[in-house]
Amino acid sequence: AQKITQTQPGMFVQEKEAVTLDCTYDTSDQSYGLFWYKQPSSGEMIFLIYQGSYDEQNATEGRYSLNFQKARKSANLVISASQLGDSAMYFCAMRFKTGNQFYFGTGTSLTVIP
Amino acid sequence: GAVVSQHPSRVICKSGTSVKIECRSLDFQATTMFWYRQFPKKSLMLMATSNEGSKATYEQGVEKDKFLINHASLTLSTLTVTSAHPEDSSFYICSARDPSANAPGTDTQYFGPGTRLTVL
């Protein structure tokens, strides 16, 4: 069975500091994709960053980077220079080649403190 | 990134009535769309996979006769909640796969803004 785990239900970070949101996964598949989405209070899901299981380099998108450790099956999201607008729910998700579905973690609520 | 719209954004209806929610991909063709349900402070639960021109694939435990899905074109999928009851009140979100070569990983799902359904 495939499983995505986010162990931090809530996180706080000072504005302009960096923060790491944890995500671990469990799969026997070799080919898969890892995604992070941001969900502000408005409800929309905003795509942030993608990492393929065969990608050798960690993905980066602006202030977002993904710390991918395949052997440890972890795909942590790092947000640098936090801004007040970063306060939101963050979901880690995984897509397996064997199906179309995305499997989502339980989410982490991030609050940026001024 | 690709844009997915959803309409309506918010709907309140009486128990026993049916509600239709539309999901559109605005700048790409989506052969596959997905419908999710999200309870307050919970994660997204996949309800069904909508395939253009064929029947939807429902996840275990989702009543196909209650949640009717129609994917009539490459840019539109609809979810109809039939004979809605208060327990159907929830946040419904659709997403669409952008299979173009420009999409990261070609499997990225882009989400609509969601529809908040309240059944009285």
PDB file of C-alpha atoms in Angstrom:
ATOM      1  CA  ALA A   1       0.000   0.000   0.000  1.00  0.00           C
ATOM      2  CA  GLN A   2       1.099   3.509  -0.746  1.00  0.00           C
ATOM      3  CA  LYS A   3       1.242   5.973   2.085  1.00  0.00           C
ATOM      4  CA  ILE A   4       2.199   9.608   2.524  1.00  0.00           C
ATOM      5  CA  THR A   5       2.991  10.945   5.981  1.00  0.00           C
ATOM      6  CA  GLN A   6       3.254  14.507   7.186  1.00  0.00           C
ATOM      7  CA  THR A   7       4.086  14.400  10.885  1.00  0.00           C
ATOM      8  CA  GLN A   8       3.801  18.123  11.615  1.00  0.00           C
ATOM      9  CA  PRO A   9       0.156  19.184  11.972  1.00  0.00           C
ATOM     10  CA  GLY A  10       1.210  22.767  12.712  1.00  0.00           C
ATOM     11  CA  MET A  11       4.384  24.815  12.308  1.00  0.00           C
ATOM     12  CA  PHE A  12       5.349  28.373  13.199  1.00  0.00           C
ATOM     13  CA  VAL A  13       8.149  30.370  11.621  1.00  0.00           C
ATOM     14  CA  GLN A  14       9.413  33.896  12.023  1.00  0.00           C
ATOM     15  CA  GLU A  15       9.090  36.124   9.024  1.00  0.00           C
ATOM     16  CA  LYS A  16      12.220  36.066   6.794  1.00  0.00           C
ATOM     17  CA  GLU A  17      13.397  32.783   8.351  1.00  0.00           C
ATOM     18  CA  ALA A  18      13.548  29.443   6.542  1.00  0.00           C
ATOM     19  CA  VAL A  19      11.272  26.544   7.434  1.00  0.00           C
ATOM     20  CA  THR A  20      11.245  22.839   6.542  1.00  0.00           C
ATOM     21  CA  LEU A  21       8.020  20.889   6.199  1.00  0.00           C
ATOM     22  CA  ASP A  22       8.442  17.140   6.459  1.00  0.00           C
ATOM     23  CA  CYS A  23       7.047  14.489   4.152  1.00  0.00           C
ATOM     24  CA  THR A  24       7.842  10.809   4.078  1.00  0.00           C
ATOM     25  CA  TYR A  25       6.373   8.163   1.864  1.00  0.00           C
ATOM     26  CA  ASP A  26       6.172   4.438   1.633  1.00  0.00           C
ATOM     27  CA  THR A  27       6.205   2.644  -1.671  1.00  0.00           C
ATOM     28  CA  SER A  28       7.821  -0.252  -3.442  1.00  0.00           C
ATOM     29  CA  ASP A  29       7.483   1.479  -6.804  1.00  0.00           C
ATOM     30  CA  GLN A  30      10.640   2.755  -8.439  1.00  0.00           C
ATOM     31  CA  SER A  31       8.930   5.358 -10.603  1.00  0.00           C
ATOM     32  CA  TYR A  32       6.837   8.059  -9.004  1.00  0.00           C
ATOM     33  CA  GLY A  33       6.401  11.805  -8.735  1.00  0.00           C
ATOM     34  CA  LEU A  34       6.360  13.947  -5.633  1.00  0.00           C
ATOM     35  CA  PHE A  35       4.467  17.204  -5.394  1.00  0.00           C
ATOM     36  CA  TRP A  36       3.855  19.962  -2.896  1.00  0.00           C
ATOM     37  CA  TYR A  37       0.723  22.055  -2.904  1.00  0.00           C
ATOM     38  CA  LYS A  38      -0.232  25.124  -0.874  1.00  0.00           C
ATOM     39  CA  GLN A  39      -3.816  25.664   0.229  1.00  0.00           C
ATOM     40  CA  PRO A  40      -4.577  29.125   1.646  1.00  0.00           C
ATOM     41  CA  SER A  41      -7.756  29.828   3.571  1.00  0.00           C
ATOM     42  CA  SER A  42      -9.545  30.543   0.287  1.00  0.00           C
ATOM     43  CA  GLY A  43      -9.388  26.818  -0.424  1.00  0.00           C
ATOM     44  CA  GLU A  44      -7.658  26.660  -3.787  1.00  0.00           C
ATOM     45  CA  MET A  45      -4.791  24.228  -4.193  1.00  0.00           C
ATOM     46  CA  ILE A  46      -1.695  25.904  -5.592  1.00  0.00           C
ATOM     47  CA  PHE A  47       1.022  23.778  -7.185  1.00  0.00           C
ATOM     48  CA  LEU A  48       4.443  24.634  -5.761  1.00  0.00           C
ATOM     49  CA  ILE A  49       7.064  22.148  -6.810  1.00  0.00           C
ATOM     50  CA  TYR A  50       7.631  18.741  -8.402  1.00  0.00           C
ATOM     51  CA  GLN A  51      10.329  16.077  -8.006  1.00  0.00           C
ATOM     52  CA  GLY A  52      10.594  12.955 -10.116  1.00  0.00           C
ATOM     53  CA  SER A  53      11.886   9.803  -8.496  1.00  0.00           C
ATOM     54  CA  TYR A  54      14.677   9.554 -11.071  1.00  0.00           C
ATOM     55  CA  ASP A  55      15.713  13.186 -10.830  1.00  0.00           C
ATOM     56  CA  GLU A  56      19.213  13.423  -9.429  1.00  0.00           C
ATOM     57  CA  GLN A  57      19.036  17.088  -8.561  1.00  0.00           C
ATOM     58  CA  ASN A  58      16.760  18.498  -5.877  1.00  0.00           C
ATOM     59  CA  ALA A  59      13.981  20.563  -7.400  1.00  0.00           C
ATOM     60  CA  THR A  60      13.901  24.311  -6.786  1.00  0.00           C
ATOM     61  CA  GLU A  61      11.281  26.917  -7.642  1.00  0.00           C
ATOM     62  CA  GLY A  62      12.072  30.387  -6.389  1.00  0.00           C
ATOM     63  CA  ARG A  63      11.913  30.325  -2.587  1.00  0.00           C
ATOM     64  CA  TYR A  64      10.791  26.697  -2.591  1.00  0.00           C
ATOM     65  CA  SER A  65      13.170  23.769  -2.710  1.00  0.00           C
ATOM     66  CA  LEU A  66      12.606  20.085  -2.211  1.00  0.00           C
ATOM     67  CA  ASN A  67      15.062  18.111  -0.117  1.00  0.00           C
ATOM     68  CA  PHE A  68      14.704  14.730  -1.782  1.00  0.00           C
ATOM     69  CA  GLN A  69      16.346  11.763  -0.059  1.00  0.00           C
ATOM     70  CA  LYS A  70      15.266   8.724  -1.997  1.00  0.00           C
ATOM     71  CA  ALA A  71      16.921   6.124   0.215  1.00  0.00           C
ATOM     72  CA  ARG A  72      15.151   7.576   3.253  1.00  0.00           C
ATOM     73  CA  LYS A  73      11.933   8.051   1.259  1.00  0.00           C
ATOM     74  CA  SER A  74      11.583  11.642   2.293  1.00  0.00           C
ATOM     75  CA  ALA A  75      10.689  14.738   0.285  1.00  0.00           C
ATOM     76  CA  ASN A  76      10.818  17.715   2.598  1.00  0.00           C
ATOM     77  CA  LEU A  77       9.794  21.169   1.431  1.00  0.00           C
ATOM     78  CA  VAL A  78      12.065  24.042   2.352  1.00  0.00           C
ATOM     79  CA  ILE A  79      10.682  27.566   2.199  1.00  0.00           C
ATOM     80  CA  SER A  80      13.356  30.229   2.439  1.00  0.00           C
ATOM     81  CA  ALA A  81      12.819  33.838   3.568  1.00  0.00           C
ATOM     82  CA  SER A  82       9.283  33.189   4.820  1.00  0.00           C
ATOM     83  CA  GLN A  83       6.656  35.796   4.085  1.00  0.00           C
ATOM     84  CA  LEU A  84       3.343  36.475   5.813  1.00  0.00           C
ATOM     85  CA  GLY A  85       1.567  35.288   2.680  1.00  0.00           C
ATOM     86  CA  ASP A  86       3.121  31.854   3.137  1.00  0.00           C
ATOM     87  CA  SER A  87       0.717  31.147   6.001  1.00  0.00           C
ATOM     88  CA  ALA A  88      -1.427  28.281   4.695  1.00  0.00           C
ATOM     89  CA  MET A  89      -1.907  24.525   4.693  1.00  0.00           C
ATOM     90  CA  TYR A  90       0.760  22.607   2.811  1.00  0.00           C
ATOM     91  CA  PHE A  91       0.125  19.179   1.327  1.00  0.00           C
ATOM     92  CA  CYS A  92       2.650  16.672   0.112  1.00  0.00           C
ATOM     93  CA  ALA A  93       1.351  14.432  -2.664  1.00  0.00           C
ATOM     94  CA  MET A  94       2.588  11.503  -4.650  1.00  0.00           C
ATOM     95  CA  ARG A  95       1.659  10.067  -8.004  1.00  0.00           C
ATOM     96  CA  PHE A  96       2.576   6.543  -8.953  1.00  0.00           C
ATOM     97  CA  LYS A  97       3.071   5.357 -12.500  1.00  0.00           C
ATOM     98  CA  THR A  98       0.725   2.452 -11.900  1.00  0.00           C
ATOM     99  CA  GLY A  99      -2.308   4.687 -11.633  1.00  0.00           C
ATOM    100  CA  ASN A 100      -3.602   8.198 -12.115  1.00  0.00           C
ATOM    101  CA  GLN A 101      -4.342   8.964  -8.530  1.00  0.00           C
ATOM    102  CA  PHE A 102      -2.612  11.447  -6.351  1.00  0.00           C
ATOM    103  CA  TYR A 103      -2.191  10.392  -2.746  1.00  0.00           C
ATOM    104  CA  PHE A 104      -2.118  13.279  -0.325  1.00  0.00           C
ATOM    105  CA  GLY A 105      -0.580  13.605   3.097  1.00  0.00           C
ATOM    106  CA  THR A 106      -2.625  14.966   5.994  1.00  0.00           C
ATOM    107  CA  GLY A 107      -1.168  18.428   5.620  1.00  0.00           C
ATOM    108  CA  THR A 108       0.842  20.873   7.706  1.00  0.00           C
ATOM    109  CA  SER A 109      -0.554  24.211   8.792  1.00  0.00           C
ATOM    110  CA  LEU A 110       2.169  26.860   8.543  1.00  0.00           C
ATOM    111  CA  THR A 111       1.865  30.171  10.340  1.00  0.00           C
ATOM    112  CA  VAL A 112       4.362  32.938   9.629  1.00  0.00           C
ATOM    113  CA  ILE A 113       4.824  35.283  12.573  1.00  0.00           C
ATOM    114  CA  PRO A 114       5.681  38.930  11.884  1.00  0.00           C
TER     115      PRO A 114
ATOM    116  CA  GLY B   1       0.780  27.249 -14.807  1.00  0.00           C
ATOM    117  CA  ALA B   2      -2.368  25.807 -16.283  1.00  0.00           C
ATOM    118  CA  VAL B   3      -5.701  27.250 -15.157  1.00  0.00           C
ATOM    119  CA  VAL B   4      -8.690  25.276 -13.968  1.00  0.00           C
ATOM    120  CA  SER B   5     -11.948  26.982 -13.129  1.00  0.00           C
ATOM    121  CA  GLN B   6     -14.808  25.697 -11.046  1.00  0.00           C
ATOM    122  CA  HIS B   7     -18.377  26.922 -10.832  1.00  0.00           C
ATOM    123  CA  PRO B   8     -20.106  27.732  -8.591  1.00  0.00           C
ATOM    124  CA  SER B   9     -17.676  28.656  -5.856  1.00  0.00           C
ATOM    125  CA  ARG B  10     -20.343  28.393  -3.203  1.00  0.00           C
ATOM    126  CA  VAL B  11     -23.796  26.857  -3.210  1.00  0.00           C
ATOM    127  CA  ILE B  12     -26.494  26.408  -0.599  1.00  0.00           C
ATOM    128  CA  CYS B  13     -29.351  24.067  -1.350  1.00  0.00           C
ATOM    129  CA  LYS B  14     -32.248  22.354   0.341  1.00  0.00           C
ATOM    130  CA  SER B  15     -32.114  18.713   1.296  1.00  0.00           C
ATOM    131  CA  GLY B  16     -33.365  16.491  -1.503  1.00  0.00           C
ATOM    132  CA  THR B  17     -32.348  18.746  -4.377  1.00  0.00           C
ATOM    133  CA  SER B  18     -29.552  18.105  -6.875  1.00  0.00           C
ATOM    134  CA  VAL B  19     -26.543  20.326  -7.390  1.00  0.00           C
ATOM    135  CA  LYS B  20     -24.257  20.455 -10.428  1.00  0.00           C
ATOM    136  CA  ILE B  21     -20.652  21.595 -10.163  1.00  0.00           C
ATOM    137  CA  GLU B  22     -18.625  22.394 -13.282  1.00  0.00           C
ATOM    138  CA  CYS B  23     -14.890  22.008 -13.717  1.00  0.00           C
ATOM    139  CA  ARG B  24     -13.173  23.529 -16.756  1.00  0.00           C
ATOM    140  CA  SER B  25      -9.607  23.522 -17.994  1.00  0.00           C
ATOM    141  CA  LEU B  26      -9.160  26.974 -19.512  1.00  0.00           C
ATOM    142  CA  ASP B  27      -5.914  26.801 -21.452  1.00  0.00           C
ATOM    143  CA  PHE B  28      -5.286  23.136 -22.041  1.00  0.00           C
ATOM    144  CA  GLN B  29      -7.132  19.983 -22.955  1.00  0.00           C
ATOM    145  CA  ALA B  30      -7.644  17.584 -20.118  1.00  0.00           C
ATOM    146  CA  THR B  31      -8.454  14.002 -21.030  1.00  0.00           C
ATOM    147  CA  THR B  32      -8.529  13.186 -17.350  1.00  0.00           C
ATOM    148  CA  MET B  33     -10.023  15.160 -14.509  1.00  0.00           C
ATOM    149  CA  PHE B  34     -10.343  14.256 -10.864  1.00  0.00           C
ATOM    150  CA  TRP B  35     -12.915  15.049  -8.210  1.00  0.00           C
ATOM    151  CA  TYR B  36     -11.935  15.357  -4.561  1.00  0.00           C
ATOM    152  CA  ARG B  37     -13.805  15.982  -1.375  1.00  0.00           C
ATOM    153  CA  GLN B  38     -12.279  17.758   1.573  1.00  0.00           C
ATOM    154  CA  PHE B  39     -13.670  17.905   5.095  1.00  0.00           C
ATOM    155  CA  PRO B  40     -12.670  20.816   7.369  1.00  0.00           C
ATOM    156  CA  LYS B  41      -9.016  20.656   8.381  1.00  0.00           C
ATOM    157  CA  LYS B  42      -8.611  17.329   6.602  1.00  0.00           C
ATOM    158  CA  SER B  43      -6.783  16.149   3.541  1.00  0.00           C
ATOM    159  CA  LEU B  44      -8.222  15.683   0.081  1.00  0.00           C
ATOM    160  CA  MET B  45     -10.053  12.451  -0.574  1.00  0.00           C
ATOM    161  CA  LEU B  46     -10.214  11.286  -4.170  1.00  0.00           C
ATOM    162  CA  MET B  47     -13.795  10.514  -5.159  1.00  0.00           C
ATOM    163  CA  ALA B  48     -13.485   9.614  -8.803  1.00  0.00           C
ATOM    164  CA  THR B  49     -11.457   9.881 -11.967  1.00  0.00           C
ATOM    165  CA  SER B  50     -13.290  11.423 -14.886  1.00  0.00           C
ATOM    166  CA  ASN B  51     -12.232  10.325 -18.367  1.00  0.00           C
ATOM    167  CA  GLU B  52     -13.341  12.187 -21.461  1.00  0.00           C
ATOM    168  CA  GLY B  53     -15.743  10.122 -23.494  1.00  0.00           C
ATOM    169  CA  SER B  54     -15.997   7.229 -21.078  1.00  0.00           C
ATOM    170  CA  LYS B  55     -17.432   6.354 -17.714  1.00  0.00           C
ATOM    171  CA  ALA B  56     -15.871   7.717 -14.559  1.00  0.00           C
ATOM    172  CA  THR B  57     -13.897   5.469 -12.254  1.00  0.00           C
ATOM    173  CA  TYR B  58     -15.087   5.756  -8.667  1.00  0.00           C
ATOM    174  CA  GLU B  59     -13.050   5.129  -5.554  1.00  0.00           C
ATOM    175  CA  GLN B  60     -14.176   2.504  -3.128  1.00  0.00           C
ATOM    176  CA  GLY B  61     -16.997   3.686  -0.928  1.00  0.00           C
ATOM    177  CA  VAL B  62     -18.156   6.485  -3.236  1.00  0.00           C
ATOM    178  CA  GLU B  63     -21.715   6.058  -4.471  1.00  0.00           C
ATOM    179  CA  LYS B  64     -21.734   6.445  -8.236  1.00  0.00           C
ATOM    180  CA  ASP B  65     -25.490   6.951  -8.332  1.00  0.00           C
ATOM    181  CA  LYS B  66     -25.256   9.795  -5.878  1.00  0.00           C
ATOM    182  CA  PHE B  67     -22.243  11.535  -7.355  1.00  0.00           C
ATOM    183  CA  LEU B  68     -22.804  11.590 -11.105  1.00  0.00           C
ATOM    184  CA  ILE B  69     -19.807  12.545 -13.198  1.00  0.00           C
ATOM    185  CA  ASN B  70     -19.909  13.523 -16.847  1.00  0.00           C
ATOM    186  CA  HIS B  71     -16.820  14.405 -18.874  1.00  0.00           C
ATOM    187  CA  ALA B  72     -18.461  15.568 -22.086  1.00  0.00           C
ATOM    188  CA  SER B  73     -15.534  17.405 -23.637  1.00  0.00           C
ATOM    189  CA  LEU B  74     -11.786  17.807 -23.282  1.00  0.00           C
ATOM    190  CA  THR B  75     -12.269  20.935 -21.196  1.00  0.00           C
ATOM    191  CA  LEU B  76     -15.346  20.214 -19.081  1.00  0.00           C
ATOM    192  CA  SER B  77     -16.270  17.740 -16.381  1.00  0.00           C
ATOM    193  CA  THR B  78     -19.352  18.012 -14.197  1.00  0.00           C
ATOM    194  CA  LEU B  79     -20.166  16.533 -10.807  1.00  0.00           C
ATOM    195  CA  THR B  80     -23.826  16.294  -9.866  1.00  0.00           C
ATOM    196  CA  VAL B  81     -24.706  15.603  -6.263  1.00  0.00           C
ATOM    197  CA  THR B  82     -28.131  14.008  -6.506  1.00  0.00           C
ATOM    198  CA  SER B  83     -30.717  14.187  -3.740  1.00  0.00           C
ATOM    199  CA  ALA B  84     -28.290  16.061  -1.535  1.00  0.00           C
ATOM    200  CA  HIS B  85     -28.414  15.643   2.231  1.00  0.00           C
ATOM    201  CA  PRO B  86     -26.710  17.615   5.007  1.00  0.00           C
ATOM    202  CA  GLU B  87     -23.952  14.993   5.261  1.00  0.00           C
ATOM    203  CA  ASP B  88     -22.997  15.840   1.672  1.00  0.00           C
ATOM    204  CA  SER B  89     -22.002  19.327   2.805  1.00  0.00           C
ATOM    205  CA  SER B  90     -18.335  19.648   2.060  1.00  0.00           C
ATOM    206  CA  PHE B  91     -15.668  21.331  -0.040  1.00  0.00           C
ATOM    207  CA  TYR B  92     -15.458  19.753  -3.482  1.00  0.00           C
ATOM    208  CA  ILE B  93     -12.347  20.314  -5.575  1.00  0.00           C
ATOM    209  CA  CYS B  94     -11.632  19.235  -9.111  1.00  0.00           C
ATOM    210  CA  SER B  95      -8.289  18.902 -10.782  1.00  0.00           C
ATOM    211  CA  ALA B  96      -7.099  18.265 -14.297  1.00  0.00           C
ATOM    212  CA  ARG B  97      -3.996  16.623 -15.626  1.00  0.00           C
ATOM    213  CA  ASP B  98      -2.017  18.671 -18.078  1.00  0.00           C
ATOM    214  CA  PRO B  99      -0.366  16.084 -20.324  1.00  0.00           C
ATOM    215  CA  SER B 100       1.612  18.638 -22.298  1.00  0.00           C
ATOM    216  CA  ALA B 101       5.374  18.399 -22.405  1.00  0.00           C
ATOM    217  CA  ASN B 102       5.707  21.715 -20.616  1.00  0.00           C
ATOM    218  CA  ALA B 103       4.035  20.526 -17.444  1.00  0.00           C
ATOM    219  CA  PRO B 104       6.481  19.418 -14.739  1.00  0.00           C
ATOM    220  CA  GLY B 105       6.681  15.665 -14.762  1.00  0.00           C
ATOM    221  CA  THR B 106       3.765  15.625 -17.255  1.00  0.00           C
ATOM    222  CA  ASP B 107       1.623  14.349 -14.411  1.00  0.00           C
ATOM    223  CA  THR B 108       1.043  17.527 -12.477  1.00  0.00           C
ATOM    224  CA  GLN B 109      -2.524  18.082 -11.468  1.00  0.00           C
ATOM    225  CA  TYR B 110      -3.836  21.639 -11.485  1.00  0.00           C
ATOM    226  CA  PHE B 111      -6.697  22.331  -9.148  1.00  0.00           C
ATOM    227  CA  GLY B 112      -9.815  24.396  -9.429  1.00  0.00           C
ATOM    228  CA  PRO B 113     -10.655  26.895  -6.677  1.00  0.00           C
ATOM    229  CA  GLY B 114     -13.175  24.531  -5.111  1.00  0.00           C
ATOM    230  CA  THR B 115     -16.907  24.587  -4.438  1.00  0.00           C
ATOM    231  CA  ARG B 116     -18.285  24.851  -0.939  1.00  0.00           C
ATOM    232  CA  LEU B 117     -21.573  22.976  -0.775  1.00  0.00           C
ATOM    233  CA  THR B 118     -23.945  23.499   2.129  1.00  0.00           C
ATOM    234  CA  VAL B 119     -27.075  21.374   2.276  1.00  0.00           C
ATOM    235  CA  LEU B 120     -29.737  22.639   4.648  1.00  0.00           C
TER     236      LEU B 120
END
